[in-house]
Amino acid sequence: MAILLIMLAALAVPPQARDPGERAFQRCAGCHSLRPDDSQSVAPSLHGVFGRRAGTAEGFAYSPALREAGRRGLTWDAATLAQFLEDPEAAVPGTAMPYQGGPASERAAVIDFLRRRAP
Ligand code: HEC
């Protein structure tokens, strides 16, 4: 009986809630899609963002600041994502991302989540 209850409890947890990174990504999901070639008007797709040059997702009109940062070589990895999410405006002055990436522990979880999804 106890085992059955535990199994039922596990089934009741939505799959995304089991992964802290995916759960933390819900803060980003209002603006960012994770599907390829799915940049919305509000924000670029983060599909494959890990290892990608900044400002280069198809179909999104980036701020000049982020495009220029990418031209100068800014590429998204654990370190650059950590800086950007901690303080987007300090990392890329002039960026149009109107959001700071939440508490430090969630930022780390989100970065780990994006790294695990890298192609
Ligand atoms: C309120 C909307 C909004 C939220 C919430 C948001 N972002 Fe953004 N994000 C943007 C916009 C807009 C840009 C494009 C900025 C520019 O062009 O300067 C952006 C850009 C980015 C980029 C650069 C992408 C690239 O292709 O160079 C990364 C990485 C990023 N966001 C990660 C995140 C993460 C991770 C979260 C959640 C912790 C998040 N964002 C939450 C709006 C948002």
mmCIF file of N, CA and C and ligand atoms in Angstrom:
data_model
loop_
_atom_site.group_PDB
_atom_site.id
_atom_site.type_symbol
_atom_site.label_atom_id
_atom_site.label_comp_id
_atom_site.label_asym_id
_atom_site.label_seq_id
_atom_site.Cartn_x
_atom_site.Cartn_y
_atom_site.Cartn_z
ATOM 1 N N MET A 1 0.831 -1.217 0.000
ATOM 2 C CA MET A 1 0.000 0.000 0.000
ATOM 3 C C MET A 1 0.860 1.259 0.000
ATOM 4 N N ALA A 2 1.872 1.297 0.909
ATOM 5 C CA ALA A 2 2.754 2.472 0.971
ATOM 6 C C ALA A 2 3.445 2.674 -0.380
ATOM 7 N N ILE A 3 3.877 1.570 -0.973
ATOM 8 C CA ILE A 3 4.578 1.675 -2.255
ATOM 9 C C ILE A 3 3.640 2.238 -3.323
ATOM 10 N N LEU A 4 2.404 1.778 -3.282
ATOM 11 C CA LEU A 4 1.438 2.279 -4.253
ATOM 12 C C LEU A 4 1.255 3.791 -4.092
ATOM 13 N N LEU A 5 1.158 4.236 -2.841
ATOM 14 C CA LEU A 5 0.982 5.679 -2.608
ATOM 15 C C LEU A 5 2.184 6.463 -3.126
ATOM 16 N N ILE A 6 3.386 5.931 -2.896
ATOM 17 C CA ILE A 6 4.586 6.634 -3.369
ATOM 18 C C ILE A 6 4.565 6.710 -4.892
ATOM 19 N N MET A 7 4.158 5.599 -5.532
ATOM 20 C CA MET A 7 4.108 5.613 -6.994
ATOM 21 C C MET A 7 3.092 6.628 -7.490
ATOM 22 N N LEU A 8 1.948 6.677 -6.825
ATOM 23 C CA LEU A 8 0.933 7.649 -7.242
ATOM 24 C C LEU A 8 1.443 9.074 -7.054
ATOM 25 N N ALA A 9 2.145 9.321 -5.934
ATOM 26 C CA ALA A 9 2.670 10.660 -5.688
ATOM 27 C C ALA A 9 3.664 11.043 -6.777
ATOM 28 N N ALA A 10 4.504 10.077 -7.181
ATOM 29 C CA ALA A 10 5.491 10.374 -8.216
ATOM 30 C C ALA A 10 4.807 10.701 -9.537
ATOM 31 N N LEU A 11 3.725 9.979 -9.824
ATOM 32 C CA LEU A 11 3.018 10.239 -11.081
ATOM 33 C C LEU A 11 2.346 11.608 -11.070
ATOM 34 N N ALA A 12 1.954 12.064 -9.871
ATOM 35 C CA ALA A 12 1.223 13.325 -9.790
ATOM 36 C C ALA A 12 2.131 14.527 -10.028
ATOM 37 N N VAL A 13 3.454 14.346 -9.823
ATOM 38 C CA VAL A 13 4.370 15.477 -10.029
ATOM 39 C C VAL A 13 4.530 15.700 -11.526
ATOM 40 N N PRO A 14 4.254 16.882 -12.027
ATOM 41 C CA PRO A 14 4.432 17.099 -13.463
ATOM 42 C C PRO A 14 5.896 16.879 -13.851
ATOM 43 N N PRO A 15 6.154 16.320 -15.011
ATOM 44 C CA PRO A 15 7.525 15.946 -15.365
ATOM 45 C C PRO A 15 8.500 17.118 -15.224
ATOM 46 N N GLN A 16 8.074 18.317 -15.598
ATOM 47 C CA GLN A 16 9.038 19.423 -15.571
ATOM 48 C C GLN A 16 9.459 19.776 -14.153
ATOM 49 N N ALA A 17 8.605 19.430 -13.182
ATOM 50 C CA ALA A 17 8.927 19.794 -11.806
ATOM 51 C C ALA A 17 10.010 18.894 -11.223
ATOM 52 N N ARG A 18 10.322 17.786 -11.887
ATOM 53 C CA ARG A 18 11.338 16.882 -11.356
ATOM 54 C C ARG A 18 12.745 17.385 -11.654
ATOM 55 N N ASP A 19 12.890 18.255 -12.609
ATOM 56 C CA ASP A 19 14.198 18.746 -13.005
ATOM 57 C C ASP A 19 14.291 20.212 -12.592
ATOM 58 N N PRO A 20 15.172 20.507 -11.616
ATOM 59 C CA PRO A 20 15.237 21.886 -11.133
ATOM 60 C C PRO A 20 15.559 22.880 -12.259
ATOM 61 N N GLY A 21 16.373 22.431 -13.216
ATOM 62 C CA GLY A 21 16.718 23.336 -14.307
ATOM 63 C C GLY A 21 15.517 23.642 -15.174
ATOM 64 N N GLU A 22 14.749 22.607 -15.489
ATOM 65 C CA GLU A 22 13.572 22.814 -16.319
ATOM 66 C C GLU A 22 12.538 23.660 -15.578
ATOM 67 N N ARG A 23 12.463 23.414 -14.261
ATOM 68 C CA ARG A 23 11.533 24.202 -13.460
ATOM 69 C C ARG A 23 11.959 25.676 -13.466
ATOM 70 N N ALA A 24 13.252 25.927 -13.263
ATOM 71 C CA ALA A 24 13.734 27.312 -13.250
ATOM 72 C C ALA A 24 13.537 27.952 -14.623
ATOM 73 N N PHE A 25 13.611 27.145 -15.684
ATOM 74 C CA PHE A 25 13.444 27.712 -17.030
ATOM 75 C C PHE A 25 12.039 28.285 -17.231
ATOM 76 N N GLN A 26 11.104 27.878 -16.388
ATOM 77 C CA GLN A 26 9.754 28.453 -16.535
ATOM 78 C C GLN A 26 9.788 29.975 -16.424
ATOM 79 N N ARG A 27 10.778 30.502 -15.717
ATOM 80 C CA ARG A 27 10.923 31.961 -15.645
ATOM 81 C C ARG A 27 11.279 32.568 -16.995
ATOM 82 N N CYS A 28 11.899 31.787 -17.838
ATOM 83 C CA CYS A 28 12.362 32.282 -19.136
ATOM 84 C C CYS A 28 11.313 31.988 -20.205
ATOM 85 N N ALA A 29 10.495 30.959 -19.953
ATOM 86 C CA ALA A 29 9.638 30.415 -21.003
ATOM 87 C C ALA A 29 8.537 31.376 -21.437
ATOM 88 N N GLY A 30 8.226 32.347 -20.591
ATOM 89 C CA GLY A 30 7.227 33.326 -21.008
ATOM 90 C C GLY A 30 7.689 34.114 -22.216
ATOM 91 N N CYS A 31 8.987 34.261 -22.365
ATOM 92 C CA CYS A 31 9.541 35.022 -23.500
ATOM 93 C C CYS A 31 10.252 34.117 -24.499
ATOM 94 N N HIS A 32 10.984 33.110 -24.001
ATOM 95 C CA HIS A 32 11.855 32.313 -24.867
ATOM 96 C C HIS A 32 11.272 30.938 -25.170
ATOM 97 N N SER A 33 11.251 30.563 -26.441
ATOM 98 C CA SER A 33 10.948 29.191 -26.853
ATOM 99 C C SER A 33 12.226 28.363 -26.817
ATOM 100 N N LEU A 34 12.069 27.036 -26.732
ATOM 101 C CA LEU A 34 13.213 26.131 -26.847
ATOM 102 C C LEU A 34 13.162 25.351 -28.153
ATOM 103 N N ARG A 35 12.166 25.636 -29.002
ATOM 104 C CA ARG A 35 12.075 24.919 -30.270
ATOM 105 C C ARG A 35 12.990 25.590 -31.294
ATOM 106 N N PRO A 36 13.562 24.785 -32.201
ATOM 107 C CA PRO A 36 14.423 25.364 -33.229
ATOM 108 C C PRO A 36 13.631 26.321 -34.110
ATOM 109 N N ASP A 37 14.277 27.332 -34.605
ATOM 110 C CA ASP A 37 13.651 28.282 -35.536
ATOM 111 C C ASP A 37 12.328 28.803 -35.005
ATOM 112 N N ASP A 38 12.279 29.083 -33.744
ATOM 113 C CA ASP A 38 11.027 29.543 -33.156
ATOM 114 C C ASP A 38 11.258 30.804 -32.328
ATOM 115 N N SER A 39 11.950 31.750 -32.925
ATOM 116 C CA SER A 39 12.089 33.031 -32.244
ATOM 117 C C SER A 39 10.764 33.763 -32.328
ATOM 118 N N GLN A 40 10.299 34.219 -31.201
ATOM 119 C CA GLN A 40 9.059 34.976 -31.176
ATOM 120 C C GLN A 40 9.423 36.433 -31.388
ATOM 121 N N SER A 41 8.392 37.271 -31.537
ATOM 122 C CA SER A 41 8.710 38.685 -31.661
ATOM 123 C C SER A 41 9.312 39.214 -30.362
ATOM 124 N N VAL A 42 8.988 38.556 -29.242
ATOM 125 C CA VAL A 42 9.446 39.100 -27.961
ATOM 126 C C VAL A 42 10.875 38.675 -27.611
ATOM 127 N N ALA A 43 11.302 37.487 -28.026
ATOM 128 C CA ALA A 43 12.644 37.020 -27.639
ATOM 129 C C ALA A 43 13.116 35.909 -28.578
ATOM 130 N N PRO A 44 14.441 35.773 -28.730
ATOM 131 C CA PRO A 44 14.991 34.719 -29.604
ATOM 132 C C PRO A 44 14.787 33.322 -29.007
ATOM 133 N N SER A 45 14.689 32.307 -29.870
ATOM 134 C CA SER A 45 14.660 30.926 -29.389
ATOM 135 C C SER A 45 15.977 30.606 -28.686
ATOM 136 N N LEU A 46 15.894 29.861 -27.595
ATOM 137 C CA LEU A 46 17.106 29.423 -26.901
ATOM 138 C C LEU A 46 17.463 27.987 -27.259
ATOM 139 N N HIS A 47 16.845 27.467 -28.330
ATOM 140 C CA HIS A 47 17.249 26.136 -28.797
ATOM 141 C C HIS A 47 18.722 26.200 -29.213
ATOM 142 N N GLY A 48 19.542 25.317 -28.639
ATOM 143 C CA GLY A 48 20.952 25.275 -29.027
ATOM 144 C C GLY A 48 21.735 26.512 -28.644
ATOM 145 N N VAL A 49 21.277 27.241 -27.627
ATOM 146 C CA VAL A 49 21.953 28.494 -27.294
ATOM 147 C C VAL A 49 23.334 28.222 -26.715
ATOM 148 N N PHE A 50 23.497 27.075 -26.059
ATOM 149 C CA PHE A 50 24.794 26.755 -25.450
ATOM 150 C C PHE A 50 25.806 26.498 -26.563
ATOM 151 N N GLY A 51 26.844 27.310 -26.607
ATOM 152 C CA GLY A 51 27.832 27.183 -27.665
ATOM 153 C C GLY A 51 27.547 28.067 -28.865
ATOM 154 N N ARG A 52 26.443 28.784 -28.842
ATOM 155 C CA ARG A 52 26.063 29.626 -29.982
ATOM 156 C C ARG A 52 26.630 31.027 -29.809
ATOM 157 N N ARG A 53 26.981 31.615 -30.924
ATOM 158 C CA ARG A 53 27.400 33.008 -30.932
ATOM 159 C C ARG A 53 26.215 33.890 -30.560
ATOM 160 N N ALA A 54 26.451 34.902 -29.730
ATOM 161 C CA ALA A 54 25.369 35.785 -29.286
ATOM 162 C C ALA A 54 24.754 36.518 -30.476
ATOM 163 N N GLY A 55 23.460 36.677 -30.412
ATOM 164 C CA GLY A 55 22.775 37.514 -31.398
ATOM 165 C C GLY A 55 22.592 36.881 -32.761
ATOM 166 N N THR A 56 22.577 35.549 -32.839
ATOM 167 C CA THR A 56 22.546 34.918 -34.158
ATOM 168 C C THR A 56 21.386 33.940 -34.386
ATOM 169 N N ALA A 57 20.384 33.895 -33.502
ATOM 170 C CA ALA A 57 19.228 33.025 -33.786
ATOM 171 C C ALA A 57 18.483 33.588 -34.993
ATOM 172 N N GLU A 58 18.065 32.663 -35.876
ATOM 173 C CA GLU A 58 17.308 33.079 -37.060
ATOM 174 C C GLU A 58 16.010 33.766 -36.651
ATOM 175 N N GLY A 59 15.680 34.824 -37.348
ATOM 176 C CA GLY A 59 14.325 35.347 -37.241
ATOM 177 C C GLY A 59 14.055 36.231 -36.044
ATOM 178 N N PHE A 60 15.101 36.708 -35.351
ATOM 179 C CA PHE A 60 14.838 37.631 -34.250
ATOM 180 C C PHE A 60 15.578 38.946 -34.481
ATOM 181 N N ALA A 61 14.889 40.041 -34.260
ATOM 182 C CA ALA A 61 15.496 41.371 -34.426
ATOM 183 C C ALA A 61 16.174 41.769 -33.114
ATOM 184 N N TYR A 62 17.437 41.379 -32.994
ATOM 185 C CA TYR A 62 18.195 41.669 -31.776
ATOM 186 C C TYR A 62 18.470 43.164 -31.639
ATOM 187 N N SER A 63 18.794 43.542 -30.414
ATOM 188 C CA SER A 63 19.300 44.896 -30.195
ATOM 189 C C SER A 63 20.661 45.016 -30.893
ATOM 190 N N PRO A 64 21.004 46.219 -31.348
ATOM 191 C CA PRO A 64 22.344 46.418 -31.921
ATOM 192 C C PRO A 64 23.433 45.996 -30.930
ATOM 193 N N ALA A 65 23.198 46.208 -29.635
ATOM 194 C CA ALA A 65 24.218 45.890 -28.626
ATOM 195 C C ALA A 65 24.537 44.398 -28.606
ATOM 196 N N LEU A 66 23.507 43.548 -28.661
ATOM 197 C CA LEU A 66 23.757 42.104 -28.586
ATOM 198 C C LEU A 66 24.360 41.589 -29.900
ATOM 199 N N ARG A 67 23.892 42.121 -31.020
ATOM 200 C CA ARG A 67 24.500 41.724 -32.304
ATOM 201 C C ARG A 67 25.981 42.072 -32.338
ATOM 202 N N GLU A 68 26.295 43.282 -31.867
ATOM 203 C CA GLU A 68 27.685 43.736 -31.866
ATOM 204 C C GLU A 68 28.536 42.873 -30.921
ATOM 205 N N ALA A 69 27.968 42.514 -29.763
ATOM 206 C CA ALA A 69 28.704 41.662 -28.821
ATOM 207 C C ALA A 69 29.029 40.321 -29.485
ATOM 208 N N GLY A 70 28.069 39.778 -30.257
ATOM 209 C CA GLY A 70 28.312 38.527 -30.968
ATOM 210 C C GLY A 70 29.397 38.701 -32.033
ATOM 211 N N ARG A 71 29.331 39.807 -32.770
ATOM 212 C CA ARG A 71 30.367 40.050 -33.791
ATOM 213 C C ARG A 71 31.743 40.127 -33.169
ATOM 214 N N ARG A 72 31.791 40.659 -31.943
ATOM 215 C CA ARG A 72 33.091 40.758 -31.266
ATOM 216 C C ARG A 72 33.505 39.444 -30.640
ATOM 217 N N GLY A 73 32.658 38.422 -30.726
ATOM 218 C CA GLY A 73 33.093 37.097 -30.288
ATOM 219 C C GLY A 73 32.356 36.536 -29.090
ATOM 220 N N LEU A 74 31.367 37.270 -28.544
ATOM 221 C CA LEU A 74 30.649 36.720 -27.386
ATOM 222 C C LEU A 74 29.914 35.444 -27.793
ATOM 223 N N THR A 75 30.236 34.354 -27.115
ATOM 224 C CA THR A 75 29.616 33.043 -27.356
ATOM 225 C C THR A 75 29.063 32.558 -26.021
ATOM 226 N N TRP A 76 27.896 31.908 -26.083
ATOM 227 C CA TRP A 76 27.232 31.513 -24.837
ATOM 228 C C TRP A 76 27.788 30.208 -24.308
ATOM 229 N N ASP A 77 28.409 30.288 -23.134
ATOM 230 C CA ASP A 77 28.838 29.088 -22.415
ATOM 231 C C ASP A 77 28.480 29.309 -20.940
ATOM 232 N N ALA A 78 28.923 28.410 -20.077
ATOM 233 C CA ALA A 78 28.505 28.518 -18.674
ATOM 234 C C ALA A 78 28.908 29.867 -18.080
ATOM 235 N N ALA A 79 30.114 30.333 -18.398
ATOM 236 C CA ALA A 79 30.601 31.572 -17.779
ATOM 237 C C ALA A 79 29.873 32.796 -18.333
ATOM 238 N N THR A 80 29.723 32.863 -19.663
ATOM 239 C CA THR A 80 29.093 34.058 -20.243
ATOM 240 C C THR A 80 27.600 34.091 -19.911
ATOM 241 N N LEU A 81 26.958 32.926 -19.873
ATOM 242 C CA LEU A 81 25.540 32.905 -19.479
ATOM 243 C C LEU A 81 25.384 33.352 -18.023
ATOM 244 N N ALA A 82 26.310 32.924 -17.157
ATOM 245 C CA ALA A 82 26.212 33.309 -15.747
ATOM 246 C C ALA A 82 26.305 34.830 -15.615
ATOM 247 N N GLN A 83 27.236 35.431 -16.337
ATOM 248 C CA GLN A 83 27.368 36.895 -16.276
ATOM 249 C C GLN A 83 26.124 37.581 -16.811
ATOM 250 N N PHE A 84 25.641 37.095 -17.943
ATOM 251 C CA PHE A 84 24.501 37.746 -18.591
ATOM 252 C C PHE A 84 23.255 37.644 -17.721
ATOM 253 N N LEU A 85 23.014 36.459 -17.159
ATOM 254 C CA LEU A 85 21.790 36.294 -16.365
ATOM 255 C C LEU A 85 21.875 37.034 -15.038
ATOM 256 N N GLU A 86 23.078 37.174 -14.512
ATOM 257 C CA GLU A 86 23.207 37.897 -13.242
ATOM 258 C C GLU A 86 22.857 39.369 -13.451
ATOM 259 N N ASP A 87 23.314 39.926 -14.562
ATOM 260 C CA ASP A 87 23.072 41.347 -14.804
ATOM 261 C C ASP A 87 23.217 41.619 -16.302
ATOM 262 N N PRO A 88 22.116 41.412 -17.059
ATOM 263 C CA PRO A 88 22.199 41.531 -18.520
ATOM 264 C C PRO A 88 22.788 42.879 -18.962
ATOM 265 N N GLU A 89 22.365 43.936 -18.329
ATOM 266 C CA GLU A 89 22.792 45.268 -18.751
ATOM 267 C C GLU A 89 24.286 45.490 -18.490
ATOM 268 N N ALA A 90 24.812 44.887 -17.421
ATOM 269 C CA ALA A 90 26.242 45.018 -17.145
ATOM 270 C C ALA A 90 27.050 44.159 -18.121
ATOM 271 N N ALA A 91 26.523 42.968 -18.469
ATOM 272 C CA ALA A 91 27.266 42.058 -19.341
ATOM 273 C C ALA A 91 27.261 42.577 -20.779
ATOM 274 N N VAL A 92 26.117 43.064 -21.235
ATOM 275 C CA VAL A 92 25.977 43.569 -22.611
ATOM 276 C C VAL A 92 25.227 44.906 -22.522
ATOM 277 N N PRO A 93 25.951 45.991 -22.274
ATOM 278 C CA PRO A 93 25.265 47.283 -22.119
ATOM 279 C C PRO A 93 24.424 47.600 -23.354
ATOM 280 N N GLY A 94 23.178 47.928 -23.115
ATOM 281 C CA GLY A 94 22.288 48.234 -24.236
ATOM 282 C C GLY A 94 21.427 47.063 -24.663
ATOM 283 N N THR A 95 21.608 45.892 -24.041
ATOM 284 C CA THR A 95 20.773 44.748 -24.430
ATOM 285 C C THR A 95 19.296 45.046 -24.154
ATOM 286 N N ALA A 96 18.453 44.410 -24.940
ATOM 287 C CA ALA A 96 17.016 44.621 -24.791
ATOM 288 C C ALA A 96 16.383 43.571 -23.881
ATOM 289 N N MET A 97 17.193 42.701 -23.270
ATOM 290 C CA MET A 97 16.571 41.699 -22.386
ATOM 291 C C MET A 97 16.183 42.365 -21.066
ATOM 292 N N PRO A 98 14.867 42.454 -20.822
ATOM 293 C CA PRO A 98 14.391 43.234 -19.687
ATOM 294 C C PRO A 98 14.227 42.369 -18.452
ATOM 295 N N TYR A 99 15.184 41.506 -18.166
ATOM 296 C CA TYR A 99 14.951 40.509 -17.128
ATOM 297 C C TYR A 99 16.279 40.103 -16.528
ATOM 298 N N GLN A 100 16.314 39.940 -15.213
ATOM 299 C CA GLN A 100 17.480 39.343 -14.576
ATOM 300 C C GLN A 100 17.083 37.951 -14.147
ATOM 301 N N GLY A 101 18.027 37.034 -14.311
ATOM 302 C CA GLY A 101 17.686 35.618 -14.304
ATOM 303 C C GLY A 101 17.340 34.977 -12.986
ATOM 304 N N GLY A 102 16.752 35.664 -12.055
ATOM 305 C CA GLY A 102 16.276 35.030 -10.843
ATOM 306 C C GLY A 102 17.388 34.784 -9.834
ATOM 307 N N PRO A 103 17.081 34.063 -8.745
ATOM 308 C CA PRO A 103 18.067 33.792 -7.700
ATOM 309 C C PRO A 103 19.249 32.998 -8.235
ATOM 310 N N ALA A 104 20.419 33.157 -7.604
ATOM 311 C CA ALA A 104 21.650 32.545 -8.101
ATOM 312 C C ALA A 104 21.516 31.037 -8.284
ATOM 313 N N SER A 105 20.856 30.346 -7.339
ATOM 314 C CA SER A 105 20.752 28.891 -7.447
ATOM 315 C C SER A 105 19.919 28.518 -8.678
ATOM 316 N N GLU A 106 18.903 29.302 -8.979
ATOM 317 C CA GLU A 106 18.085 29.008 -10.159
ATOM 318 C C GLU A 106 18.836 29.334 -11.442
ATOM 319 N N ARG A 107 19.643 30.371 -11.404
ATOM 320 C CA ARG A 107 20.441 30.689 -12.600
ATOM 321 C C ARG A 107 21.359 29.523 -12.929
ATOM 322 N N ALA A 108 22.020 28.977 -11.892
ATOM 323 C CA ALA A 108 22.918 27.847 -12.114
ATOM 324 C C ALA A 108 22.136 26.655 -12.683
ATOM 325 N N ALA A 109 20.938 26.421 -12.155
ATOM 326 C CA ALA A 109 20.137 25.288 -12.629
ATOM 327 C C ALA A 109 19.716 25.494 -14.080
ATOM 328 N N VAL A 110 19.353 26.730 -14.424
ATOM 329 C CA VAL A 110 18.929 27.020 -15.797
ATOM 330 C C VAL A 110 20.098 26.839 -16.773
ATOM 331 N N ILE A 111 21.279 27.272 -16.357
ATOM 332 C CA ILE A 111 22.454 27.142 -17.227
ATOM 333 C C ILE A 111 22.775 25.667 -17.436
ATOM 334 N N ASP A 112 22.696 24.895 -16.359
ATOM 335 C CA ASP A 112 22.942 23.457 -16.475
ATOM 336 C C ASP A 112 21.911 22.810 -17.410
ATOM 337 N N PHE A 113 20.677 23.244 -17.283
ATOM 338 C CA PHE A 113 19.598 22.730 -18.149
ATOM 339 C C PHE A 113 19.889 23.050 -19.617
ATOM 340 N N LEU A 114 20.290 24.283 -19.904
ATOM 341 C CA LEU A 114 20.581 24.659 -21.293
ATOM 342 C C LEU A 114 21.804 23.901 -21.807
ATOM 343 N N ARG A 115 22.789 23.662 -20.925
ATOM 344 C CA ARG A 115 23.983 22.916 -21.349
ATOM 345 C C ARG A 115 23.599 21.482 -21.711
ATOM 346 N N ARG A 116 22.738 20.874 -20.906
ATOM 347 C CA ARG A 116 22.341 19.484 -21.175
ATOM 348 C C ARG A 116 21.545 19.386 -22.464
ATOM 349 N N ARG A 117 20.911 20.471 -22.877
ATOM 350 C CA ARG A 117 20.124 20.455 -24.118
ATOM 351 C C ARG A 117 20.951 20.825 -25.334
ATOM 352 N N ALA A 118 22.236 21.129 -25.127
ATOM 353 C CA ALA A 118 23.064 21.542 -26.263
ATOM 354 C C ALA A 118 23.127 20.410 -27.277
ATOM 355 N N PRO A 119 23.139 20.709 -28.573
ATOM 356 C CA PRO A 119 23.136 19.669 -29.595
ATOM 357 C C PRO A 119 24.423 18.837 -29.532
HETATM 358 C C1 HEC B 1 10.613 39.463 -20.411
HETATM 359 C C2 HEC B 1 11.142 38.635 -21.473
HETATM 360 C C3 HEC B 1 12.372 37.805 -21.180
HETATM 361 C C4 HEC B 1 12.585 36.916 -20.152
HETATM 362 C C5 HEC B 1 11.647 36.562 -19.006
HETATM 363 C C6 HEC B 1 13.890 36.327 -20.383
HETATM 364 N N1 HEC B 1 14.463 36.860 -21.502
HETATM 365 FE FE1 HEC B 1 16.230 36.335 -22.311
HETATM 366 N N2 HEC B 1 16.013 37.701 -23.785
HETATM 367 C C7 HEC B 1 14.904 38.525 -23.942
HETATM 368 C C8 HEC B 1 15.123 39.418 -25.066
HETATM 369 C C9 HEC B 1 14.166 40.496 -25.578
HETATM 370 C C10 HEC B 1 16.400 39.091 -25.590
HETATM 371 C C11 HEC B 1 17.113 39.748 -26.759
HETATM 372 C C12 HEC B 1 17.987 40.852 -26.173
HETATM 373 C C13 HEC B 1 18.650 41.751 -27.206
HETATM 374 O O1 HEC B 1 18.360 41.673 -28.414
HETATM 375 O O2 HEC B 1 19.493 42.542 -26.748
HETATM 376 C C14 HEC B 1 16.918 38.017 -24.760
HETATM 377 C C15 HEC B 1 18.152 37.394 -24.966
HETATM 378 C C16 HEC B 1 18.616 36.317 -24.258
HETATM 379 C C17 HEC B 1 19.832 35.607 -24.533
HETATM 380 C C18 HEC B 1 20.786 35.869 -25.699
HETATM 381 C C19 HEC B 1 20.310 34.957 -26.841
HETATM 382 C C20 HEC B 1 21.110 35.050 -28.109
HETATM 383 O O3 HEC B 1 20.638 34.454 -29.099
HETATM 384 O O4 HEC B 1 22.166 35.676 -28.146
HETATM 385 C C21 HEC B 1 19.951 34.617 -23.606
HETATM 386 C C22 HEC B 1 21.065 33.599 -23.498
HETATM 387 C C23 HEC B 1 18.800 34.712 -22.753
HETATM 388 N N3 HEC B 1 18.008 35.755 -23.171
HETATM 389 C C24 HEC B 1 18.555 33.862 -21.706
HETATM 390 C C25 HEC B 1 17.449 33.964 -20.847
HETATM 391 C C26 HEC B 1 17.210 33.066 -19.744
HETATM 392 C C27 HEC B 1 18.063 31.850 -19.415
HETATM 393 C C28 HEC B 1 16.076 33.512 -19.121
HETATM 394 C C29 HEC B 1 15.427 32.958 -17.860
HETATM 395 C C30 HEC B 1 16.286 32.882 -16.685
HETATM 396 C C31 HEC B 1 15.605 34.665 -19.869
HETATM 397 N N4 HEC B 1 16.470 34.904 -20.897
HETATM 398 C C32 HEC B 1 14.458 35.378 -19.563
HETATM 399 C C33 HEC B 1 13.766 38.510 -23.171
HETATM 400 C C34 HEC B 1 13.568 37.753 -22.027
#
